[in-house]
Coordinates of C-alpha atoms and ligand atoms in Angstrom, one line a residue:
Chain A
M1 CA 0.0 0.0 0.0
T2 CA 1.5 3.3 -1.0
T3 CA -0.9 5.4 1.0
L4 CA 0.8 6.6 4.2
P5 CA -0.2 5.3 7.6
Q6 CA -2.2 7.9 9.6
S7 CA 0.3 7.5 12.4
T8 CA 3.0 5.0 13.4
E9 CA 3.4 3.3 16.7
K10 CA 7.1 4.2 16.9
K11 CA 9.1 6.8 15.0
L12 CA 12.5 5.2 14.7
G13 CA 15.2 7.5 13.3
L14 CA 18.6 9.0 13.7
V15 CA 20.0 12.1 15.3
I16 CA 23.1 13.3 13.6
D17 CA 25.4 15.6 15.5
L18 CA 27.0 18.1 13.1
D19 CA 29.0 19.5 16.0
T20 CA 30.9 16.2 16.5
C21 CA 31.0 14.7 13.0
V22 CA 34.6 14.7 11.9
G23 CA 33.9 13.7 8.3
C24 CA 35.8 10.4 8.4
H25 CA 33.2 8.7 6.1
A26 CA 33.4 5.6 8.3
C27 CA 29.6 5.4 8.4
V28 CA 29.5 5.6 4.6
I29 CA 31.7 2.5 4.4
S30 CA 30.1 0.5 7.2
C31 CA 26.6 1.3 5.7
K32 CA 27.7 0.0 2.4
E33 CA 29.4 -3.1 3.8
W34 CA 26.4 -4.1 5.9
N35 CA 23.8 -3.3 3.3
T36 CA 25.5 -4.8 0.3
S37 CA 25.7 -8.2 2.1
N38 CA 22.4 -8.4 3.8
Y39 CA 18.8 -7.3 3.2
G40 CA 17.9 -6.9 -0.5
A41 CA 19.9 -6.6 -3.7
P42 CA 23.6 -5.7 -3.2
L43 CA 24.9 -2.2 -3.7
S44 CA 26.7 -2.4 -6.9
D45 CA 29.7 -0.4 -8.2
M46 CA 30.2 0.3 -11.9
D47 CA 33.6 0.6 -13.4
A48 CA 35.0 0.3 -9.8
Y49 CA 38.6 0.1 -10.9
G50 CA 38.3 2.2 -14.0
A51 CA 38.4 5.9 -14.8
E52 CA 34.9 6.8 -13.8
P53 CA 33.7 4.7 -10.9
V54 CA 30.0 5.1 -9.8
G55 CA 28.3 3.2 -7.1
T56 CA 25.2 2.9 -5.0
F57 CA 25.4 4.3 -1.5
L58 CA 22.7 4.7 1.1
N59 CA 24.6 7.2 3.2
R60 CA 26.9 9.9 2.0
V61 CA 28.9 12.6 3.7
H62 CA 29.1 16.1 2.2
T63 CA 31.3 18.8 3.5
F64 CA 30.1 22.4 3.7
E65 CA 31.8 25.7 4.5
V66 CA 29.8 28.4 6.2
K67 CA 31.0 31.9 6.2
Q68 CA 30.0 35.2 7.6
E69 CA 31.3 38.5 6.2
N70 CA 34.8 39.4 7.7
K71 CA 34.9 36.2 9.8
P72 CA 36.9 33.0 9.2
A73 CA 35.0 30.2 7.6
Q74 CA 33.6 27.3 9.6
V75 CA 33.7 23.7 8.1
T76 CA 30.8 21.3 8.8
H77 CA 30.7 17.7 7.7
F78 CA 27.3 16.6 6.8
P79 CA 26.2 12.9 6.6
K80 CA 23.0 12.3 4.8
S81 CA 20.8 9.3 4.6
C82 CA 17.0 8.7 4.4
L83 CA 15.2 10.8 7.0
H84 CA 12.2 8.4 7.2
C85 CA 9.8 11.3 6.7
E86 CA 6.3 11.1 8.2
D87 CA 4.8 12.7 5.1
A88 CA 7.0 10.8 2.7
P89 CA 6.3 11.8 -0.9
C90 CA 8.5 8.9 -2.1
V91 CA 5.8 6.5 -0.8
T92 CA 2.7 8.1 -2.3
V93 CA 4.1 8.5 -5.8
C94 CA 5.1 4.8 -6.1
P95 CA 2.8 3.1 -8.7
T96 CA 3.4 -0.4 -7.5
G97 CA 3.3 -0.2 -3.7
A98 CA 6.9 -1.2 -3.5
S99 CA 7.7 1.9 -1.6
Y100 CA 6.0 1.9 1.8
K101 CA 6.2 3.2 5.4
R102 CA 5.8 0.7 8.2
V103 CA 3.0 1.2 10.6
E104 CA 4.9 -0.4 13.5
D105 CA 8.0 1.7 13.5
G106 CA 7.8 4.3 10.7
I107 CA 10.7 2.9 8.7
V108 CA 10.4 3.6 5.0
L109 CA 11.3 0.6 2.9
V110 CA 11.3 -0.7 -0.7
N111 CA 10.0 -4.1 -1.5
E112 CA 12.4 -4.9 -4.2
S113 CA 10.5 -7.7 -5.9
D114 CA 7.7 -5.3 -6.6
C115 CA 9.8 -2.3 -7.7
I116 CA 9.7 -1.6 -11.5
G117 CA 12.6 0.8 -11.3
C118 CA 10.6 3.8 -12.5
G119 CA 12.7 6.2 -10.4
L120 CA 9.7 8.4 -9.5
C121 CA 10.3 8.0 -5.8
A122 CA 13.9 9.3 -6.1
W123 CA 12.6 12.3 -8.0
S124 CA 10.1 13.1 -5.3
C125 CA 12.6 12.9 -2.5
P126 CA 14.0 16.4 -1.8
Y127 CA 17.0 15.1 0.1
G128 CA 18.5 12.7 -2.5
A129 CA 18.1 9.8 -0.2
R130 CA 17.2 7.2 -2.9
E131 CA 19.5 5.7 -5.5
M132 CA 18.6 3.3 -8.3
D133 CA 21.0 0.4 -8.5
A134 CA 22.5 0.3 -11.9
A135 CA 23.0 -3.5 -11.8
E136 CA 19.7 -4.5 -10.3
G137 CA 17.4 -1.8 -11.7
V138 CA 15.6 -1.4 -8.4
M139 CA 15.5 1.4 -5.9
K140 CA 17.8 1.3 -2.9
K141 CA 17.6 3.4 0.2
C142 CA 18.5 3.4 3.9
T143 CA 16.6 0.7 5.7
L144 CA 17.5 2.1 9.1
C145 CA 19.3 -1.3 9.2
V146 CA 16.0 -3.0 9.9
D147 CA 17.9 -6.3 9.6
R148 CA 20.1 -5.4 12.6
I149 CA 17.9 -3.5 15.0
Y150 CA 15.5 -6.5 15.6
N151 CA 18.1 -9.2 14.9
E152 CA 18.4 -11.6 17.7
N153 CA 21.2 -13.5 16.1
I154 CA 23.7 -10.7 16.8
P155 CA 24.9 -9.5 20.2
E156 CA 22.7 -6.9 21.8
E157 CA 25.1 -4.1 21.5
D158 CA 25.1 -4.5 17.8
R159 CA 21.4 -4.1 17.4
V160 CA 21.7 -0.6 16.2
P161 CA 22.2 0.7 12.7
S162 CA 25.6 -0.1 11.3
C163 CA 26.5 3.6 10.8
V164 CA 25.6 4.4 14.5
R165 CA 27.6 1.4 15.7
T166 CA 30.7 2.4 13.7
C167 CA 30.9 6.1 14.2
P168 CA 34.2 6.8 16.0
A169 CA 33.0 10.3 17.1
G170 CA 29.7 9.2 18.4
A171 CA 28.0 11.6 16.1
R172 CA 25.1 9.3 15.2
H173 CA 22.3 8.3 17.6
F174 CA 19.5 5.9 17.0
G175 CA 16.2 5.8 18.8
D176 CA 12.4 6.3 19.0
F177 CA 11.2 9.9 18.4
A178 CA 7.7 9.0 19.5
D179 CA 9.0 8.4 23.0
P180 CA 9.7 11.8 24.7
E181 CA 12.1 10.1 27.1
S182 CA 14.3 8.5 24.5
N183 CA 17.9 9.4 23.9
V184 CA 17.1 11.0 20.5
S185 CA 14.1 13.0 21.9
I186 CA 16.2 14.3 24.7
L187 CA 19.1 15.2 22.4
T188 CA 16.7 16.9 20.0
A189 CA 15.1 18.9 22.8
E190 CA 18.3 19.9 24.5
R191 CA 20.4 20.8 21.5
G192 CA 17.7 22.2 19.2
G193 CA 17.6 19.4 16.7
M194 CA 16.8 20.7 13.2
E195 CA 14.6 19.5 10.4
L196 CA 16.1 19.7 6.9
M197 CA 14.1 21.7 4.3
P198 CA 11.0 21.9 6.5
E199 CA 9.4 24.0 3.7
Q200 CA 9.2 20.9 1.6
G201 CA 6.5 19.6 4.0
T202 CA 7.9 16.1 4.3
K203 CA 8.1 16.1 8.1
P204 CA 11.4 14.3 8.4
V205 CA 11.9 12.1 11.5
N206 CA 15.7 12.4 11.6
R207 CA 17.1 15.5 13.2
Y208 CA 20.4 17.3 12.9
L209 CA 22.1 18.9 15.9
P210 CA 23.5 22.3 14.9
P211 CA 27.2 22.9 15.2
R212 CA 28.3 25.5 17.7
P213 CA 29.2 28.8 15.9
K214 CA 33.0 28.4 16.1
T215 CA 34.0 31.6 14.5
D216 CA 32.5 33.7 17.3
I217 CA 34.6 31.9 20.0
E218 CA 37.4 34.0 21.4
Q219 CA 40.5 32.7 19.8
I220 CA 43.0 31.2 22.3
D221 CA 46.5 30.6 20.9
I222 CA 47.7 27.7 22.9
L223 CA 51.2 27.8 21.4
A224 CA 51.8 31.5 22.1
P225 CA 53.6 31.2 25.5
L226 CA 56.1 28.7 24.0
L227 CA 56.8 30.9 21.0
T228 CA 57.7 34.2 22.7
R229 CA 61.5 34.7 22.2
Q230 CA 63.7 34.6 25.3
P231 CA 66.6 37.0 25.4
E232 CA 69.8 35.3 24.4
E233 CA 72.3 34.3 27.0
T234 CA 75.7 36.0 26.6
G235 CA 78.7 34.0 27.7
G236 CA 82.1 35.0 29.3
F237 CA 82.8 37.8 31.8
L238 CA 80.1 40.1 30.6
G239 CA 77.5 37.4 30.8
W240 CA 78.6 36.6 34.4
L241 CA 78.4 40.3 35.2
D242 CA 74.9 40.5 33.7
R243 CA 73.6 37.5 35.7
T244 CA 75.2 38.7 38.9
L245 CA 73.8 42.2 38.6
E246 CA 70.4 40.7 37.7
K247 CA 70.4 38.9 41.0
L248 CA 71.1 41.9 43.1
Chain B
M1 CA 16.3 16.8 -14.6
H2 CA 17.9 14.5 -17.1
P3 CA 16.1 14.7 -20.4
A4 CA 15.8 11.0 -21.1
P5 CA 14.7 10.3 -24.7
S6 CA 12.3 7.6 -23.6
V7 CA 10.3 10.0 -21.4
I8 CA 10.4 12.8 -23.9
I9 CA 9.0 10.5 -26.6
F10 CA 6.4 9.1 -24.1
T11 CA 5.0 12.5 -23.1
A12 CA 5.1 14.0 -26.6
L13 CA 3.6 11.1 -28.6
S14 CA 1.0 9.9 -26.1
G15 CA -0.2 13.5 -25.7
L16 CA -0.7 13.7 -29.4
G17 CA -2.4 10.4 -29.6
F18 CA -4.9 11.1 -26.8
G19 CA -5.4 14.6 -28.2
M20 CA -6.5 12.9 -31.5
M21 CA -8.9 10.7 -29.5
V22 CA -10.5 13.8 -28.0
F23 CA -11.5 15.2 -31.4
L24 CA -12.3 11.8 -33.1
G25 CA -14.4 10.9 -30.1
L26 CA -16.3 14.2 -30.2
G27 CA -17.4 13.5 -33.7
F28 CA -15.0 15.8 -35.5
L29 CA -13.7 14.8 -39.0
D30 CA -16.4 13.7 -41.3
V31 CA -14.9 10.6 -42.8
S32 CA -15.7 6.9 -42.8
G33 CA -14.3 3.4 -43.8
W34 CA -10.6 3.3 -44.7
V35 CA -10.0 6.9 -44.1
A36 CA -11.4 6.7 -40.6
F37 CA -9.3 3.6 -40.1
V38 CA -6.1 5.5 -41.0
F39 CA -6.9 8.3 -38.5
V40 CA -7.7 5.7 -35.8
A41 CA -4.5 3.8 -36.5
V42 CA -2.4 7.0 -36.2
A43 CA -4.1 7.8 -32.9
Y44 CA -3.2 4.3 -31.6
A45 CA 0.3 4.4 -33.0
L46 CA 1.0 7.7 -31.2
S47 CA -0.6 6.8 -27.8
G48 CA 0.5 3.2 -27.8
G49 CA 4.0 4.1 -29.1
G50 CA 4.4 6.7 -26.4
L51 CA 3.4 4.3 -23.7
L52 CA 5.7 1.6 -25.1
S53 CA 8.6 4.1 -25.1
S54 CA 7.9 4.9 -21.4
L55 CA 8.7 1.2 -20.6
F56 CA 12.2 1.7 -21.7
H57 CA 12.7 4.1 -18.8
L58 CA 12.0 1.3 -16.3
G59 CA 14.6 -0.8 -14.5
H60 CA 12.2 -3.8 -14.7
P61 CA 9.7 -3.2 -17.6
E62 CA 8.5 -6.9 -17.3
R63 CA 6.9 -6.0 -14.0
F64 CA 4.9 -3.1 -15.4
V65 CA 1.5 -4.7 -14.6
K66 CA 2.3 -4.1 -10.9
A67 CA 2.2 -0.4 -11.7
L68 CA -1.5 -0.5 -12.1
R69 CA -2.2 -1.3 -8.4
Q70 CA -1.7 2.0 -6.6
W71 CA -4.2 4.3 -8.2
R72 CA -5.4 5.5 -4.8
S73 CA -2.2 7.6 -4.3
S74 CA 0.0 7.4 -7.4
W75 CA -0.5 9.5 -10.5
L76 CA 1.7 7.2 -12.5
S77 CA -0.5 4.3 -11.6
R78 CA -3.6 6.3 -12.5
E79 CA -2.0 7.3 -15.8
G80 CA -1.4 3.7 -16.7
I81 CA -4.9 2.6 -15.9
L82 CA -6.6 5.6 -17.6
S83 CA -4.5 5.0 -20.8
I84 CA -5.6 1.4 -21.0
V85 CA -9.3 2.2 -20.3
T86 CA -9.3 5.1 -22.8
M87 CA -7.8 3.0 -25.5
A88 CA -10.3 0.2 -24.8
V89 CA -13.4 2.5 -24.9
F90 CA -12.1 4.4 -27.9
G91 CA -11.4 1.0 -29.6
I92 CA -15.1 0.0 -29.3
Y93 CA -16.1 3.4 -30.7
A94 CA -13.6 3.1 -33.6
V95 CA -14.6 -0.4 -34.6
M96 CA -18.2 0.6 -34.8
W97 CA -17.3 3.7 -36.8
I98 CA -15.0 1.9 -39.2
F99 CA -17.2 -1.2 -39.9
T100 CA -20.7 0.0 -39.4
D101 CA -20.3 3.7 -40.0
V102 CA -22.1 4.5 -36.8
R103 CA -20.4 7.1 -34.5
N104 CA -22.0 6.5 -31.1
P105 CA -22.0 9.9 -29.5
A106 CA -22.2 8.6 -25.9
L107 CA -19.3 6.2 -26.4
G108 CA -17.4 8.8 -28.3
S109 CA -17.9 11.5 -25.6
L110 CA -16.9 9.0 -23.0
A111 CA -13.7 8.2 -24.9
A112 CA -13.0 11.9 -25.4
A113 CA -13.5 12.7 -21.7
L114 CA -11.2 9.7 -20.7
A115 CA -8.6 11.0 -23.1
V116 CA -8.6 14.4 -21.5
V117 CA -8.3 12.9 -18.0
T118 CA -5.4 10.7 -19.3
I119 CA -3.5 13.7 -20.5
Y120 CA -4.1 15.4 -17.2
S121 CA -2.8 12.5 -15.3
T122 CA 0.3 12.4 -17.4
S123 CA 0.9 16.1 -16.5
M124 CA 0.3 15.4 -12.8
I125 CA 3.2 12.9 -12.7
Y126 CA 5.3 16.0 -13.0
A127 CA 3.1 18.7 -11.5
Q128 CA 3.0 16.8 -8.2
M129 CA 6.7 17.0 -7.7
K130 CA 7.2 19.6 -5.0
S131 CA 11.0 18.8 -5.2
V132 CA 11.0 20.2 -8.7
P133 CA 9.7 23.7 -8.3
R134 CA 9.4 24.5 -12.0
W135 CA 7.0 21.6 -12.5
H136 CA 5.0 22.0 -9.3
S137 CA 2.3 24.2 -10.8
P138 CA -1.1 24.0 -12.3
M139 CA 0.5 25.5 -15.4
T140 CA 2.1 22.2 -16.1
S141 CA -1.3 20.6 -16.6
V142 CA -2.6 23.5 -18.6
L143 CA 0.4 23.2 -20.9
Y144 CA 0.2 19.4 -21.3
L145 CA -3.6 19.6 -22.1
L146 CA -3.1 22.4 -24.6
Y147 CA -0.3 20.6 -26.4
G148 CA -2.6 17.6 -26.6
F149 CA -5.6 19.6 -27.8
A150 CA -3.6 21.7 -30.3
G151 CA -1.7 18.7 -31.7
G152 CA -4.9 16.6 -31.7
A153 CA -6.8 19.2 -33.6
L154 CA -4.0 19.5 -36.1
L155 CA -3.7 15.8 -36.7
T156 CA -7.5 15.5 -37.1
A157 CA -7.4 18.3 -39.7
Q158 CA -9.4 20.8 -37.7
V159 CA -7.5 23.6 -39.4
T160 CA -9.0 26.8 -37.9
L161 CA -9.6 25.3 -34.5
A162 CA -6.0 24.0 -34.4
G163 CA -4.8 27.5 -35.4
W164 CA -6.5 29.2 -32.5
L165 CA -5.4 26.5 -30.1
M166 CA -1.8 27.0 -31.3
L167 CA -2.1 30.7 -30.5
A168 CA -3.4 30.0 -27.1
L169 CA -0.6 27.5 -26.6
A170 CA 2.0 30.1 -27.5
V171 CA 0.6 32.4 -24.8
V172 CA 0.4 29.7 -22.2
Q173 CA 3.9 28.5 -23.0
V174 CA 5.4 32.0 -22.4
V175 CA 3.4 32.4 -19.2
T176 CA 4.7 29.0 -18.0
W177 CA 8.3 29.9 -18.7
V178 CA 8.1 33.3 -16.9
Q179 CA 6.4 31.7 -13.9
G180 CA 8.8 28.8 -13.9
D181 CA 11.8 31.0 -13.9
G182 CA 10.9 32.4 -10.5
A183 CA 9.5 29.1 -9.0
F184 CA 12.7 27.9 -7.4
A185 CA 13.3 31.2 -5.5
K186 CA 9.7 31.2 -4.3
T187 CA 10.0 27.8 -2.5
G188 CA 12.5 29.5 -0.1
S189 CA 14.8 26.4 -0.3
D190 CA 18.4 27.2 -0.5
M191 CA 21.7 25.7 0.8
G192 CA 20.9 27.2 4.2
T193 CA 17.6 25.4 4.6
A194 CA 18.9 22.2 2.9
T195 CA 21.7 21.8 5.4
G196 CA 20.1 23.7 8.3
L197 CA 23.4 25.7 8.5
G198 CA 21.9 29.0 7.2
F199 CA 21.9 30.4 10.7
L200 CA 25.7 30.3 10.7
G201 CA 26.2 32.3 7.5
K202 CA 26.5 31.7 3.8
V203 CA 26.8 28.0 3.0
R204 CA 28.9 26.7 0.1
L205 CA 29.9 23.1 -0.8
L206 CA 33.5 22.5 0.2
E207 CA 33.8 18.9 -0.8
K208 CA 31.4 16.6 -2.7
P209 CA 30.7 13.2 -0.9
H210 CA 32.6 11.4 -3.7
S211 CA 35.1 12.3 -6.4
G212 CA 33.0 11.0 -9.3
T213 CA 29.4 11.2 -10.1
N214 CA 26.3 9.3 -8.8
Y215 CA 22.8 8.4 -9.8
L216 CA 21.3 11.5 -8.2
M217 CA 23.7 13.8 -10.0
S218 CA 23.2 12.3 -13.4
E219 CA 19.4 12.0 -13.0
M220 CA 18.5 15.2 -11.3
I221 CA 21.3 17.7 -11.8
H222 CA 21.4 18.4 -15.5
V223 CA 23.5 21.4 -16.2
I224 CA 24.9 20.5 -19.6
G225 CA 23.0 22.1 -22.4
R226 CA 21.4 24.7 -20.2
K227 CA 23.5 27.4 -21.9
H228 CA 21.4 27.0 -25.1
I229 CA 18.2 27.4 -23.3
M230 CA 17.2 30.8 -24.8
K231 CA 17.8 29.5 -28.4
L232 CA 15.8 26.3 -27.7
R233 CA 13.0 28.3 -26.2
I234 CA 12.7 30.3 -29.3
I235 CA 12.8 27.2 -31.4
A236 CA 10.1 25.6 -29.2
L237 CA 7.9 28.6 -29.3
T238 CA 8.1 29.5 -33.0
L239 CA 8.1 25.9 -34.4
G240 CA 5.9 24.4 -31.7
S241 CA 3.0 27.0 -31.8
L242 CA 3.6 30.4 -33.5
I243 CA 4.5 29.4 -37.0
P244 CA 1.9 26.6 -37.1
A245 CA -0.7 29.1 -35.8
V246 CA 0.1 31.6 -38.5
L247 CA 0.2 29.0 -41.3
L248 CA -3.1 27.4 -40.2
L249 CA -5.0 30.7 -39.9
A250 CA -3.5 32.7 -42.8
L251 CA -3.0 30.2 -45.6
P252 CA -5.7 28.2 -47.5
S253 CA -5.7 24.7 -46.1
G254 CA -4.6 21.6 -48.0
H255 CA -2.9 18.2 -47.5
V256 CA 0.6 19.4 -48.2
L257 CA 0.3 22.4 -45.9
G258 CA -1.2 20.1 -43.3
L259 CA 1.8 17.8 -43.5
V260 CA 4.3 20.7 -43.4
V261 CA 2.6 22.2 -40.3
I262 CA 2.6 18.8 -38.6
M263 CA 6.3 18.4 -39.2
I264 CA 7.1 21.9 -37.9
H265 CA 4.9 21.3 -34.8
L266 CA 6.6 18.0 -34.0
V267 CA 10.1 19.6 -34.1
G268 CA 8.9 22.4 -31.8
L269 CA 7.1 19.9 -29.5
F270 CA 10.3 17.8 -29.0
A271 CA 12.4 20.9 -28.3
Q272 CA 9.8 21.9 -25.8
R273 CA 9.8 18.5 -24.1
W274 CA 13.6 18.4 -24.0
L275 CA 13.5 21.8 -22.3
F276 CA 10.7 20.7 -19.9
F277 CA 13.2 18.2 -18.4
A278 CA 16.5 20.0 -18.9
E279 CA 15.4 23.3 -17.5
A280 CA 13.7 21.7 -14.4
E281 CA 15.9 22.1 -11.3
H282 CA 15.6 19.6 -8.5
V283 CA 16.2 20.9 -4.9
V284 CA 18.6 18.0 -4.3
G285 CA 21.1 20.1 -6.3
L286 CA 21.5 22.3 -3.3
Y287 CA 23.4 19.5 -1.6
Y288 CA 25.9 19.6 -4.4
G289 CA 26.1 23.4 -4.7
Q290 CA 24.4 23.1 -8.1
R291 CA 21.0 23.6 -9.5
Ligands
SF4_301 S1 14.2 11.2 3.1 FE1 13.5 11.0 1.0 S2 13.5 8.7 0.7 FE2 13.5 9.1 2.9 S3 11.4 9.1 3.6 FE3 12.0 11.3 3.2 S4 11.3 11.6 1.1 FE4 11.4 9.4 1.3
SF4_302 S1 11.3 3.0 -8.4 FE1 10.3 1.3 -7.5 S2 9.9 2.0 -5.4 FE2 10.4 3.8 -6.6 S3 8.4 4.6 -7.3 FE3 9.1 3.2 -8.9 S4 8.3 1.2 -8.4 FE4 8.1 2.4 -6.6
SF4_303 S1 20.8 3.2 9.2 FE1 21.8 1.5 8.1 S2 21.1 1.7 6.0 FE2 20.7 3.7 7.1 S3 22.5 5.0 6.7 FE3 22.8 3.9 8.7 S4 24.0 2.1 8.1 FE4 23.0 2.9 6.2

């Protein structure tokens, strides 16, 4: 069914902390690794060792620079995957019903055996969160690692999305936004979690924690004390005289 | 958006074919027997050929029947169903017309109405895309319908009517371009809202997520060829509607002139459809510092 559920029991999603992300792309790689070898068709690469490699990824990290007039620029790394929107246009445009939002937890998924590869859902997503796989001809997108989070065959600490588990900076958090006491709800409330392009009316579930404005922080030069030049020592009689007179 | 040939051919030809069904269904064109058969065949070749071409756009064309299931929410699904129903109803009408020389007005009007709704549903596949501000407008539907009507009138030899429809089309086309040029800015979306970083200052892309390209960029960020847009607009406007309008309204009609006008209109129509995709900017371009 490509009509959207009225409401979902849970609203599972991610909080991505733009203040902590160091732009290492580890989540990109761990996402690809997990998702190419588990649920659904693999994430293919075309011309992988050639001149123009192209591949399917469910999570990508952009890097932006923000600048105010007469101030130094601030760099922000920006991971982007599906935001599991509440009002997901990618679900309603799908002619086959392959693209759907789950009632139980709000995860937006693609049933690949029904997908005709028309690409309409990718067109309708403002965030660029869906990519057609060139080898399989079906639509791929972030599954919120649905095959990990409920997976009883893996250790409990691994039952979170692969990108969250792998992030060395702890910049990605997974939880239920429908529960006001959850880690993600608390983080969003405390740090002013942002929606991306709210004007598109998609009501994204994922939230982004804004980076602190670093250019307004008073600059402390921690090397300064070490770099101030000491007067040179003079040797011989004059040096002795200088040091003795200094002590008086 | 990437101007894929399969989709350009699909929208252009099916619009013409269903446009013809509108006029044939409404009882225009006083012919019968073999001549009627030829017109009916052209209408089917155009609408069917267009639909067939759209299948080439799919990753899994063999599953296309599944696309008829989600008419409750999906315009693409509705378009598929409506095309089939229209072609079926028009088929019964056409068989009666060709073999018994009876043009059943009820059946014909029904086919004509269905054809109108089919063209409308094609237009809504694009007009519903909020992520593509240039398309997200009722003008998209008005434009698709008028191209269908004007082309349909032309192909069913309604000379004067086609002339006036072509004139109307020229006006609507210009209005659509003017409105479309300001559509992106009107959404309020920019790199600041796309990243949420607007509050910190002016945002620019420092590094792409990858060194090469990807599906999103080749499908939705089409910047090549945009530099010829003005020239192509002039071609689309003059050949697509203005010159046909003048020729149809000013010159005495005849078979040769009709064929010439059809050829001119087709060139203009394809230029217009190429532009329709190539000019349309997707908001995802904001994440790549491009539009
Ligand atoms: S981010 Fe895009 S793909 Fe994901 S739910 Fe929202 S609209 Fe759909
Ligand atoms: S590409 Fe597949 S999932 Fe997306 S709209 Fe088409 S059929 Fe549905
Ligand atoms: S939740 Fe899973 S599928 Fe989604 S971006 Fe993270 S690793 Fe990839």
